[in-house]
Short mmCIF file of C-alpha atoms in Angstrom, two decimals:
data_model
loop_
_atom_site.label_atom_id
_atom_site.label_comp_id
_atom_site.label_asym_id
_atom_site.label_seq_id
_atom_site.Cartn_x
_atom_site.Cartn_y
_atom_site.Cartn_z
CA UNK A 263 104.30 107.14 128.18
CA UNK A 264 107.43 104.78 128.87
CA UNK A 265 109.76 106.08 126.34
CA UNK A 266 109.89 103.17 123.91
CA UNK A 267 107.53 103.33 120.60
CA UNK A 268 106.67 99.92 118.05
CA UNK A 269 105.40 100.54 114.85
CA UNK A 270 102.60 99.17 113.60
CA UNK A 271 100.67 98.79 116.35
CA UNK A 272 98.38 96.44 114.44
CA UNK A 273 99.19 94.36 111.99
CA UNK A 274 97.26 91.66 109.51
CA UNK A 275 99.32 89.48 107.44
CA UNK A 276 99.07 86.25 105.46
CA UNK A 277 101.32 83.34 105.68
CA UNK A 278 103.21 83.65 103.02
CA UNK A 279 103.87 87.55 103.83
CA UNK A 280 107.23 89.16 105.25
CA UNK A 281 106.49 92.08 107.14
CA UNK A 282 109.28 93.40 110.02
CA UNK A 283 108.29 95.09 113.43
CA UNK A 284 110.05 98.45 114.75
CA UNK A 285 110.60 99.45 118.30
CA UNK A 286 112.64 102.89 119.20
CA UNK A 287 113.86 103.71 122.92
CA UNK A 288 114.59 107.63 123.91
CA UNK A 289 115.69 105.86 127.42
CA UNK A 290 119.05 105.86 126.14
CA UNK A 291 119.66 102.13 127.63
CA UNK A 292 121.48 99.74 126.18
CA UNK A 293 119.29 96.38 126.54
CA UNK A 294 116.46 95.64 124.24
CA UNK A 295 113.92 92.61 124.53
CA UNK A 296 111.23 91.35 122.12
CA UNK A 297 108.52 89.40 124.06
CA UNK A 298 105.37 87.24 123.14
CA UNK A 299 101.87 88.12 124.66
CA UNK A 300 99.29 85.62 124.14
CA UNK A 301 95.88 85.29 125.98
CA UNK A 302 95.97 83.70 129.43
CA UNK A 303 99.61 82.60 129.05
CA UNK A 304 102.80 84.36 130.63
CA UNK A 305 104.64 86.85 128.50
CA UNK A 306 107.27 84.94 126.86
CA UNK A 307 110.78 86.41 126.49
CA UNK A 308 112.00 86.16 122.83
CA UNK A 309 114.47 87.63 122.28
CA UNK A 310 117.50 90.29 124.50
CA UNK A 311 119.82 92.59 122.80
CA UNK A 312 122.95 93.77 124.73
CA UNK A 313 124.54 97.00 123.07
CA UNK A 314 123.66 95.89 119.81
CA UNK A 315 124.56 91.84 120.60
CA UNK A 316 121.81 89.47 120.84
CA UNK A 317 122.70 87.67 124.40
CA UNK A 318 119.65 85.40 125.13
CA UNK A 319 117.53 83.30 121.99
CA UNK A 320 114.41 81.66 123.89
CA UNK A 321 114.08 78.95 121.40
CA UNK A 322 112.33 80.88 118.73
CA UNK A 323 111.69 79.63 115.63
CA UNK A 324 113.60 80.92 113.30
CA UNK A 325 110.85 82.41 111.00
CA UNK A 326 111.42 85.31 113.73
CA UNK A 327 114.65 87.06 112.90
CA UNK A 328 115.47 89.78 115.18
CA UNK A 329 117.86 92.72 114.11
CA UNK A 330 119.37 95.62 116.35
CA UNK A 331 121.28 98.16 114.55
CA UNK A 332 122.03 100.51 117.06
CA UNK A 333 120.62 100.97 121.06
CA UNK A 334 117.97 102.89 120.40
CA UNK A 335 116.53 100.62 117.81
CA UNK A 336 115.40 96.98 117.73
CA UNK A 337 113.41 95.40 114.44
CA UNK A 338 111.54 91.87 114.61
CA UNK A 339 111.58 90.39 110.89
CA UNK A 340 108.53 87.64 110.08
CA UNK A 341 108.14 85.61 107.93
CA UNK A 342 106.07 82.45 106.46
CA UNK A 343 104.18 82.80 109.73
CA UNK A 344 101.78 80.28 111.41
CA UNK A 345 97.92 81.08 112.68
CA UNK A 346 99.55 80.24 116.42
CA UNK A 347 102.17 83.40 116.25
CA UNK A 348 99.25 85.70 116.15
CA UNK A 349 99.52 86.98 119.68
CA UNK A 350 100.68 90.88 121.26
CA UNK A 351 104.65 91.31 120.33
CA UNK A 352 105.86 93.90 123.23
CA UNK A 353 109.20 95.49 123.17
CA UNK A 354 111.21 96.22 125.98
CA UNK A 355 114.17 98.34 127.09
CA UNK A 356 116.59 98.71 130.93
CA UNK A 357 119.19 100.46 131.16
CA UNK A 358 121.40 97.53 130.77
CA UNK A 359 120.82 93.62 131.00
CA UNK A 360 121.79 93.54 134.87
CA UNK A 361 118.51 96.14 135.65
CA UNK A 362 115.48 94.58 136.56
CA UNK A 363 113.45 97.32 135.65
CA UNK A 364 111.88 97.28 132.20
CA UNK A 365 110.19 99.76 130.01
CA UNK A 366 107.55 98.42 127.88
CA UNK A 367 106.14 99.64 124.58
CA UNK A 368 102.60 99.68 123.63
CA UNK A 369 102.66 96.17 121.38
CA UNK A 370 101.96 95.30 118.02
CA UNK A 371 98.79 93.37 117.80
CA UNK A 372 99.71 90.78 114.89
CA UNK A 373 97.22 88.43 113.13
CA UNK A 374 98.41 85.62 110.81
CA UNK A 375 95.72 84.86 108.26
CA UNK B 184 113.37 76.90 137.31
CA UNK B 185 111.65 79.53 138.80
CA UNK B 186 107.73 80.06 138.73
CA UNK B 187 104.86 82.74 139.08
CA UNK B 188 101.50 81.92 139.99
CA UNK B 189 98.49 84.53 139.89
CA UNK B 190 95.52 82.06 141.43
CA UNK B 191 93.23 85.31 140.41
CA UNK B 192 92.37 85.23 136.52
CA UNK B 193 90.00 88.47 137.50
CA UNK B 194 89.16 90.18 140.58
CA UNK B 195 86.53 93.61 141.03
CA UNK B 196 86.84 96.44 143.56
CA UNK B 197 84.41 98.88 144.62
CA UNK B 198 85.85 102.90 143.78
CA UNK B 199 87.83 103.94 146.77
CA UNK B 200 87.74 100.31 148.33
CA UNK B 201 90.41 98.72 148.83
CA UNK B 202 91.49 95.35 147.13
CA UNK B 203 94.53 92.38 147.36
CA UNK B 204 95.95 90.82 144.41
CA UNK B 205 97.96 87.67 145.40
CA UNK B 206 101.03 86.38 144.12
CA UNK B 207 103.44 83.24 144.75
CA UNK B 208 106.40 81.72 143.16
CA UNK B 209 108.91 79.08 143.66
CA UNK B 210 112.67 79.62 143.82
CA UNK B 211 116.01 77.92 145.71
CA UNK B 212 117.22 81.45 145.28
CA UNK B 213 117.71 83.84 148.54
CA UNK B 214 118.75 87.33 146.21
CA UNK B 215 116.12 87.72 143.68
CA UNK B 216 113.71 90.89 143.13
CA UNK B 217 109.57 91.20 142.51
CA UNK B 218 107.41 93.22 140.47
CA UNK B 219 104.24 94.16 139.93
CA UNK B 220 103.47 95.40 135.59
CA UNK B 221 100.28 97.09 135.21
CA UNK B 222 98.79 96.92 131.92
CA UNK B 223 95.75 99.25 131.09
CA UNK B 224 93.30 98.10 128.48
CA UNK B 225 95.23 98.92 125.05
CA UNK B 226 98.26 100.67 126.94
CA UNK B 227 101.48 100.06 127.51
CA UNK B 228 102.78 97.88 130.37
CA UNK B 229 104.43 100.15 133.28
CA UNK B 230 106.04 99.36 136.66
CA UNK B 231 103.93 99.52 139.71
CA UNK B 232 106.29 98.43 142.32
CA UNK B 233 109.50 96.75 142.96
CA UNK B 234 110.52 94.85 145.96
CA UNK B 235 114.10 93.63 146.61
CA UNK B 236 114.58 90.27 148.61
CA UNK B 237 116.96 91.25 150.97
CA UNK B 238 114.96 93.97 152.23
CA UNK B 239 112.57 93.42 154.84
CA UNK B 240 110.22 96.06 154.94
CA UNK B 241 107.69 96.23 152.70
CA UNK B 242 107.70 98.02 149.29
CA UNK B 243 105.21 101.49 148.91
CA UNK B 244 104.32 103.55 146.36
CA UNK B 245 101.59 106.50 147.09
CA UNK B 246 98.41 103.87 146.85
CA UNK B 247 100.21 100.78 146.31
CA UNK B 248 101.55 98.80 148.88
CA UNK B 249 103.07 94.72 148.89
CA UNK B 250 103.21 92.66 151.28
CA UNK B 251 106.12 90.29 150.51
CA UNK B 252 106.47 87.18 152.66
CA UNK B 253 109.72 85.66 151.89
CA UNK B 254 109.37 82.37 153.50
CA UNK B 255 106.28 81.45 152.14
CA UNK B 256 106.90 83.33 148.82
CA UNK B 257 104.36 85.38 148.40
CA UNK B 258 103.98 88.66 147.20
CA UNK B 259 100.79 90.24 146.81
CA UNK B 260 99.73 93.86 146.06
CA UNK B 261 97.38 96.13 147.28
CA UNK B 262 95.69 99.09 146.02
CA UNK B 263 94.20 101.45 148.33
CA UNK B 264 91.67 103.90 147.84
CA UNK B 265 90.92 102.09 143.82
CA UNK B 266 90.44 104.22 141.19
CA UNK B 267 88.49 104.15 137.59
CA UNK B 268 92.36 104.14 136.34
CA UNK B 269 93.32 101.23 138.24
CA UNK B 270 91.35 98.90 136.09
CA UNK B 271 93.96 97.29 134.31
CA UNK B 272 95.79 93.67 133.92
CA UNK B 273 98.27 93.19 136.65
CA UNK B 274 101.30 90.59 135.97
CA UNK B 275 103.84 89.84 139.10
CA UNK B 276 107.33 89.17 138.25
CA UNK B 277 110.39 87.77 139.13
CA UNK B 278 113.75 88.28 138.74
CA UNK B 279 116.95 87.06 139.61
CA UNK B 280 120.16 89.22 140.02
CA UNK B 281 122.94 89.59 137.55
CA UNK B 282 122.63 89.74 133.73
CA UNK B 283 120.65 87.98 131.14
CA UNK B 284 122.06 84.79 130.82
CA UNK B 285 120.65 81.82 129.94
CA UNK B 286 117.31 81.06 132.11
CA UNK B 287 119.49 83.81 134.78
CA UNK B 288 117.92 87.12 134.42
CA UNK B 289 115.22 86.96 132.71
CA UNK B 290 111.91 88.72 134.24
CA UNK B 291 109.45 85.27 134.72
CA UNK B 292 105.73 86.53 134.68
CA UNK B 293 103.03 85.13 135.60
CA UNK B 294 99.59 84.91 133.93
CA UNK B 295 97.99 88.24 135.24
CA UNK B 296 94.92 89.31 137.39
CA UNK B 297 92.50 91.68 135.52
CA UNK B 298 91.13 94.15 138.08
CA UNK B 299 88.02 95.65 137.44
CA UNK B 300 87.06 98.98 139.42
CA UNK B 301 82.75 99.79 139.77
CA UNK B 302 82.11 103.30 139.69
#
């Protein structure tokens, strides 16, 4: 395994719902990325955390609030969801936001009913 | 802005054949790196292979070879002797140098190549 662990890994939730996503690196880096997977389109970079300070907001809608107490810890909060942000949330860590070598996590499958 | 094309939605290899995924993008930049992400069937994503711009040989790693033409920006990967375990989704990436900053940074992916290896 990489190193870096989400909980859930699945997750079915309603539109009206608030549910938050966890991701945990034992790495010990200090960047953190949230990024969109959907079917037959490129993996979209959501969010990056520099020790603990969000650097880079890809235009996300803000019913996606992103939270990262501490390095080793990065949380995704949803809420009032749409059907189209059902998709594969990955979570990613490198050792700092100049590496270009990223550890991925296994994904949280989300589906917005 | 910088692009990744995969032209191969899904490609199939013969166990212990051989097989070439292909991979182009488009930059104005001369430093920049390449990756190829495997991604097994319900697994998580892990780094194949990296290849830095400025170097001119070829990036290896035990089965896994590139072959990274600079000038006509391509990068495509090949997978010797294919294994069961190979069968995966493969995404080439790009990256410029420096930090996250902006559209700078950021690892651009493109749409991935599902392999499929016959027993």
């Amino acid at each position: 395994e990489t190193g870096v662990t989400q909980t859930p890994r699945h997750l079915v939730m309603g539109m009206t719902n608030k549910k938050s996503l966890k991701c945990e690196q034992h790495l010990g880096h200090n960047a953190m990325y949230w990024y969109k997977q959907s079917a037959k389109k490129p993996l979209e970079l959501m969010f990056v955390y520099s020790l603990e300070e969000r650097v880079e907001n890809n235009s996300v809608p803000s019913r996606f609030s992103p939270e990262c107490p501490n390095s080793s810890h990065l949380f995704l909060h949803l809420h009032t969801l749409q059907p189209e942000d059902s998709a594969l949330y990955l979570c990613a860590s490198s050792q700092d936001i100049t590496s270009g070598e990223q550890y991925f996590g296994p994904g949280t499958r989300l589906t917005v009913t | 802005a910088q692009t990744v094309t995969q032209s191969q939605p899904e490609m199939s290899v013969q166990e212990a054949e051989t097989v070439t995924l292909s991979c182009t993008y488009d930059t104005s930049e001369s430093d920049y790196y390449l990756f190829w992400y495997k991604q097994p069937p319900s697994r998580q994503m892990i780094l194949v292979i990296r290849q830095e711009a400025y170097k001119q040989q070829n990036a290896t790693e035990n089965r896994f070879s590139v072959n990274f033409q600079k000038a006509a920006k391509s990068f495509s990967l090949k997978i010797s002797d294919s294994q069961l375990g190979d069968a995966a989704m493969y995404f080439c990436a790009y990256r410029s140098p420096g930090p996250v900053r902006g559209s700078q940074g950021n690892l651009i992916f493109g749409k991935g190549t599902k392999l499929s290896v016959k027993p």
